[in-house]
XYZ file of C-alpha atoms in Angstrom:
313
model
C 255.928 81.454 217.675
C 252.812 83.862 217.976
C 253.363 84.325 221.701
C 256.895 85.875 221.645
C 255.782 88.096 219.064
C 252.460 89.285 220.889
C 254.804 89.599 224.651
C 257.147 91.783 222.171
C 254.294 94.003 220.881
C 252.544 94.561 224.443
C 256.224 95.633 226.012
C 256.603 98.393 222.913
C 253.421 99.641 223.282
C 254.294 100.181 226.914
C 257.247 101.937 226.838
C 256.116 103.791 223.805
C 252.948 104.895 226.476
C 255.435 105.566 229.003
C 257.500 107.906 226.577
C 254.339 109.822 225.441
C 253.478 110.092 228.770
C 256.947 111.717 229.557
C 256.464 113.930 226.453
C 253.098 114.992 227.698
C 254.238 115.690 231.661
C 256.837 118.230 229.737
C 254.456 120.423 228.593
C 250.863 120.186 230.413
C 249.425 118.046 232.775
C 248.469 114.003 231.541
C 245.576 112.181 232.611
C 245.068 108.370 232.374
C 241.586 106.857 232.878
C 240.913 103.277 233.557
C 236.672 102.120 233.250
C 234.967 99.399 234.682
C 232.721 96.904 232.747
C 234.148 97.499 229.304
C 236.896 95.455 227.097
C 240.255 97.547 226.319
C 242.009 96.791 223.376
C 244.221 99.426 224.360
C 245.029 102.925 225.737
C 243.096 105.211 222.866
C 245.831 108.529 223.099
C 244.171 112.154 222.875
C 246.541 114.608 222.126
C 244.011 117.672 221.766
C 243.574 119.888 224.842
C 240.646 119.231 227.222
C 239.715 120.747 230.488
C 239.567 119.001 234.060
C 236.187 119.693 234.454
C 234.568 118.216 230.952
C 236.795 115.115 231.663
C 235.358 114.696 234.990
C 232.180 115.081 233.996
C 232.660 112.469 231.462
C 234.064 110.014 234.321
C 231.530 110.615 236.708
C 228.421 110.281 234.446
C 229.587 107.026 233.374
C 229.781 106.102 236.809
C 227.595 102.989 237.920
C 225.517 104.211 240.664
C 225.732 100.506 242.759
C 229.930 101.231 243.330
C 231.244 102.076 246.112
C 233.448 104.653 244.915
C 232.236 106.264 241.823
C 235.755 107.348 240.881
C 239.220 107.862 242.165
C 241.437 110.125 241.104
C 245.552 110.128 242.109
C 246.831 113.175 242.449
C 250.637 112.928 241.953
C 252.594 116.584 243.407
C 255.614 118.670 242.205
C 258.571 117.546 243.482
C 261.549 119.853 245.287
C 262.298 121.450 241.935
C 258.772 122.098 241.438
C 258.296 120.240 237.860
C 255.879 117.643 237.540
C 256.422 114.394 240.030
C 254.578 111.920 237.891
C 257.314 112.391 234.896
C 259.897 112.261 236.937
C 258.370 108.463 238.607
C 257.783 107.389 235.568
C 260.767 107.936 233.565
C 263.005 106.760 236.846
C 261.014 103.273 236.567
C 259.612 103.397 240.043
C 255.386 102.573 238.889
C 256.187 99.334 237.836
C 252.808 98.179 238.359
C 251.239 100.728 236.588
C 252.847 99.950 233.972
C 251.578 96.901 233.496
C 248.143 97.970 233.683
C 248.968 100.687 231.352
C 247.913 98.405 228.705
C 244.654 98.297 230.179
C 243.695 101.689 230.062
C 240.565 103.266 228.423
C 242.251 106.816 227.432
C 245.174 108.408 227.870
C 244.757 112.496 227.566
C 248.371 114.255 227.111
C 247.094 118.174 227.734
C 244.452 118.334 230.476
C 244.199 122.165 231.715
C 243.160 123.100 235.147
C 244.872 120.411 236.993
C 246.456 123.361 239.988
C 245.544 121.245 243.281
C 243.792 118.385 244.898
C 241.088 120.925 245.931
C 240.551 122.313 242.561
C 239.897 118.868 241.132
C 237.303 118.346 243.943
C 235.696 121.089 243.280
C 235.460 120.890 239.692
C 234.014 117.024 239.975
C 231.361 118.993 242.144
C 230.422 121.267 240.003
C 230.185 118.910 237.210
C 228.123 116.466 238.742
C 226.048 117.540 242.237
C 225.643 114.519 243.079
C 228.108 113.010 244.121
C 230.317 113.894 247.625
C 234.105 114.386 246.800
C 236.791 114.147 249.817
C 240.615 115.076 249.130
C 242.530 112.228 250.989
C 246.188 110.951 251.406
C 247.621 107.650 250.446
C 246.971 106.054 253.670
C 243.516 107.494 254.023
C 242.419 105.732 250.669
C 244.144 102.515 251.562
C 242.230 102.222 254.631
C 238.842 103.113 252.951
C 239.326 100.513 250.140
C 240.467 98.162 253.020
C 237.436 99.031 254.798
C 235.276 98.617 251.803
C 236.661 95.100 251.423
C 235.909 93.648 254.239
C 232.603 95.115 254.298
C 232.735 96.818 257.898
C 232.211 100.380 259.381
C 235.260 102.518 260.507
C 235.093 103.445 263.769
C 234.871 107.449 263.892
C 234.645 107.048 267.635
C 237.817 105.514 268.990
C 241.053 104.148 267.694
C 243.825 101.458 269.093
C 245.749 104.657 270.922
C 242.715 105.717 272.356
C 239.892 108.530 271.546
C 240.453 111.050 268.488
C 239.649 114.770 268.328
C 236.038 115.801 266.841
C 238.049 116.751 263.810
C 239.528 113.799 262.956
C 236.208 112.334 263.696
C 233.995 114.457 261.398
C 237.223 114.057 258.719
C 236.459 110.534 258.963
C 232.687 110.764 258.421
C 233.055 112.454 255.527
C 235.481 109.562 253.557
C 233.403 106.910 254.786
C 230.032 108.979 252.838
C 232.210 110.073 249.497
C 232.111 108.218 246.753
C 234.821 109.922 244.784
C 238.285 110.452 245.926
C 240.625 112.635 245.212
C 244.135 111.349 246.388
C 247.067 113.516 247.194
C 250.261 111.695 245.891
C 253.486 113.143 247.160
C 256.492 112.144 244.715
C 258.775 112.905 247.326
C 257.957 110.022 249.783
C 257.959 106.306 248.674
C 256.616 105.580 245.116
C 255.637 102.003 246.067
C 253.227 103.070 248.113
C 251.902 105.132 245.315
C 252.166 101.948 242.911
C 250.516 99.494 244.951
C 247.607 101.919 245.666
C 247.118 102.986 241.910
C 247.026 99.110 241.118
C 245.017 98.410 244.322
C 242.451 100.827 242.939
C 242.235 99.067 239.369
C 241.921 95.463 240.318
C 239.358 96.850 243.067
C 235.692 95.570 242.244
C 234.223 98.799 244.773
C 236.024 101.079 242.085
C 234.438 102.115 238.652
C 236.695 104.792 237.353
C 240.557 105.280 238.207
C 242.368 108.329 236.600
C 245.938 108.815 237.321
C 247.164 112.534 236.655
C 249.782 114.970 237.976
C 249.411 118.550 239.229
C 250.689 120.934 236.726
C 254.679 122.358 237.446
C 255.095 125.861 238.591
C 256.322 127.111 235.303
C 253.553 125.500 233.477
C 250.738 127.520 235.716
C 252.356 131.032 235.490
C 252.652 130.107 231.352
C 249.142 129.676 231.232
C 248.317 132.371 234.157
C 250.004 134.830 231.332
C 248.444 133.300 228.292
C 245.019 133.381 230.419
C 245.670 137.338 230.685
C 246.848 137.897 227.199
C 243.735 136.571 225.791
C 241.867 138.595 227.839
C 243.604 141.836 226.708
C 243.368 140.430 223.309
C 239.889 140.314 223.824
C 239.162 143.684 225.126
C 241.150 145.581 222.582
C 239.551 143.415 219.709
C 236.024 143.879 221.245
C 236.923 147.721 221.441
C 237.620 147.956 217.513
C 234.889 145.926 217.001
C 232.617 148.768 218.506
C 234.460 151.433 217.263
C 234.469 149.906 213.529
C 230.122 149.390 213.972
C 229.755 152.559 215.282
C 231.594 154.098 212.442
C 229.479 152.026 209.884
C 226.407 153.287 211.424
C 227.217 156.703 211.363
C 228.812 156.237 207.641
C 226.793 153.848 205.687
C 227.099 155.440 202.474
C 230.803 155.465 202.518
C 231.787 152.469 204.138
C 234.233 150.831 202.535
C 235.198 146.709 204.094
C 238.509 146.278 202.644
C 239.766 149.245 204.421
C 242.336 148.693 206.374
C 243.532 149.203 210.291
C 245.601 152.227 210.616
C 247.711 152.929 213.979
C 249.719 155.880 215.493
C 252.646 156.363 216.974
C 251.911 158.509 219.919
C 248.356 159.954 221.295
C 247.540 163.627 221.335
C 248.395 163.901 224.934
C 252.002 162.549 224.484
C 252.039 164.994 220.904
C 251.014 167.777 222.769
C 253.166 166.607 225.901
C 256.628 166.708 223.258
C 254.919 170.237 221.666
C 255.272 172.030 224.772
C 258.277 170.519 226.350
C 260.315 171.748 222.938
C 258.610 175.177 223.369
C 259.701 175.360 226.619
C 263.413 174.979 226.305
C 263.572 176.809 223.022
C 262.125 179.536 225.369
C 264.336 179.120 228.115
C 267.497 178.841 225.734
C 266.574 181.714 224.158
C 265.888 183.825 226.925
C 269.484 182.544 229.238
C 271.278 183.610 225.703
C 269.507 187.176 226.056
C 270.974 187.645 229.436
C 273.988 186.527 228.435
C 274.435 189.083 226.351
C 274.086 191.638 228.793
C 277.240 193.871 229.395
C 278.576 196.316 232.079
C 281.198 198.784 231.828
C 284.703 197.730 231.955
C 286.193 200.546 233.999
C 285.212 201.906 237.288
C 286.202 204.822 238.923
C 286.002 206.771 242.218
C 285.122 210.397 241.203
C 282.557 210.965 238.228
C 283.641 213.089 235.915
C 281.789 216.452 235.629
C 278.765 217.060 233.665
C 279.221 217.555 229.599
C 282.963 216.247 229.880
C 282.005 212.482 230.427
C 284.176 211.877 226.949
């Protein structure tokens, strides 16, 4: 009778996961983050806002330095629409087997800010830890450096079954095979098993030591905090402005300052005063001198011969 009961408890506390998780894609970008070499007891949900680069930080230091692959980190992308793809898959049902390792998972971080591109991940995981070498790869490129990881042999850079490759692809090959942490490109837009399998691939894989599964941020999410990112520095300015303004004025007025005085604003500068000033002087001038001439007359009556001197009336 327990076992029913405990299979009834793990499915809610998956689909209430999956929910939050929906909640979370509405609004900012999620983040979930599976560890190696500990005991989950379940995901631990952190609703407060974090940036990309402190959690990196956090997964990379924790890192075990004998993995293959430090950490790797799916990227899923927008879809047409440009909202969030990793909602949209899991809502629609199609990461089955994540969601059954969703249970497994260390942490699961609802508002993660700065989560724009695959190479703005990469280069924060750089700059929080130097040491280790981050490559952005696809699907397919991961899948064939876990495969090659398993079976313990060297990808040949040289050649390939179709013959010899360019000295692009061969140096883009190098550097995979010498990162340890990936940073794989997901498109939503192609087919979400292939996604699935590699997210689950990348948990049950002993080479691995961290997995995080997040989603780039929608369009309408970036230019919201774009704005807000410009608003607070405004904010910031005018504040810091006041501030040195208000200690200049307590420097100068020490005897007379007075802290529970208040902040007093206008309603126009002196340019735009002075601006209004002259622009009503000027058309009470010009009405008054166009009603002047108006008032100009001539004579009524004109005639061909003058009359004579002294008998004009």
């Amino acid at each position: 009778p327990q076992q029913p009961n405990a299979d009834k408890k793990e499915t809610k506390m998956k689909i209430a996961g999956l929910v939050a998780l929906a909640i979370g894609c509405a609004s900012a970008a999620p983040a979930i983050l599976w560890r190696k070499g500990g005991v989950s007891s379940g995901p631990s949900h952190i609703s407060e806002s974090v940036d990309a680069q402190s959690l990196l930080s956090t997964v990379t230091a924790n890192a075990a330095s004998a993995s293959a692959l430090n950490a790797v980190i799916f990227l899923v992308g927008r879809d047409a629409s440009g909202s969030e793809g990793l909602a949209a898959l899991s809502s629609a049902g199609k990461l089955p087997g994540v969601r059954e390792k969703y249970g497994l998972a260390d942490e699961v971080h609802h508002n993660v800010d700065g989560v724009e591109s695959g190479r703005t991940v990469a280069r924060d995981v750089e700059r929080a830890d130097g040491e280790n070498t981050v490559a952005v790869v696809s699907t397919e490129e991961f899948r064939r450096k876990l495969s090659t990881i398993a079976q313990n042999t060297a990808e040949e850079v040289g050649e390939t079954a179709g013959g010899k490759v360019s000295k692009a692809e061969q140096k883009r090959r190098k550097a995979i095979s010498q990162a340890n942490v990936l940073v794989v490109n997901a498109k939503p837009n192609g087919d979400a098993s292939l996604i699935d399998a590699a997210v689950v691939a990348a948990i049950e894989s002993p080479s691995v030591q961290n997995v995080v599964l997040s989603s780039i941020r929608s369009v309408d999410e970036v230019k919201r905090s774009r704005q807000r990112a410009v608003m607070n520095m405004f904010s910031k300015s005018v504040h810091g402005r006041r501030l040195d303004e208000e200690a200049n004025n307590e420097n100068g007025n020490n005897n007379n300052a007075d802290e529970s005085s208040g902040v007093y604003y206008v309603n126009m500068t002196p340019n735009i005063l002075a601006g209004l000033l002259f622009t009503f002087m000027f058309l009470f001038t010009a009405y008054t001198g166009l009603m002047c001439m108006n008032m100009i007359e001539g004579q009524d009556v004109y005639v061909k011969k003058m009359p004579h001197i002294g008998r004009e009336a």
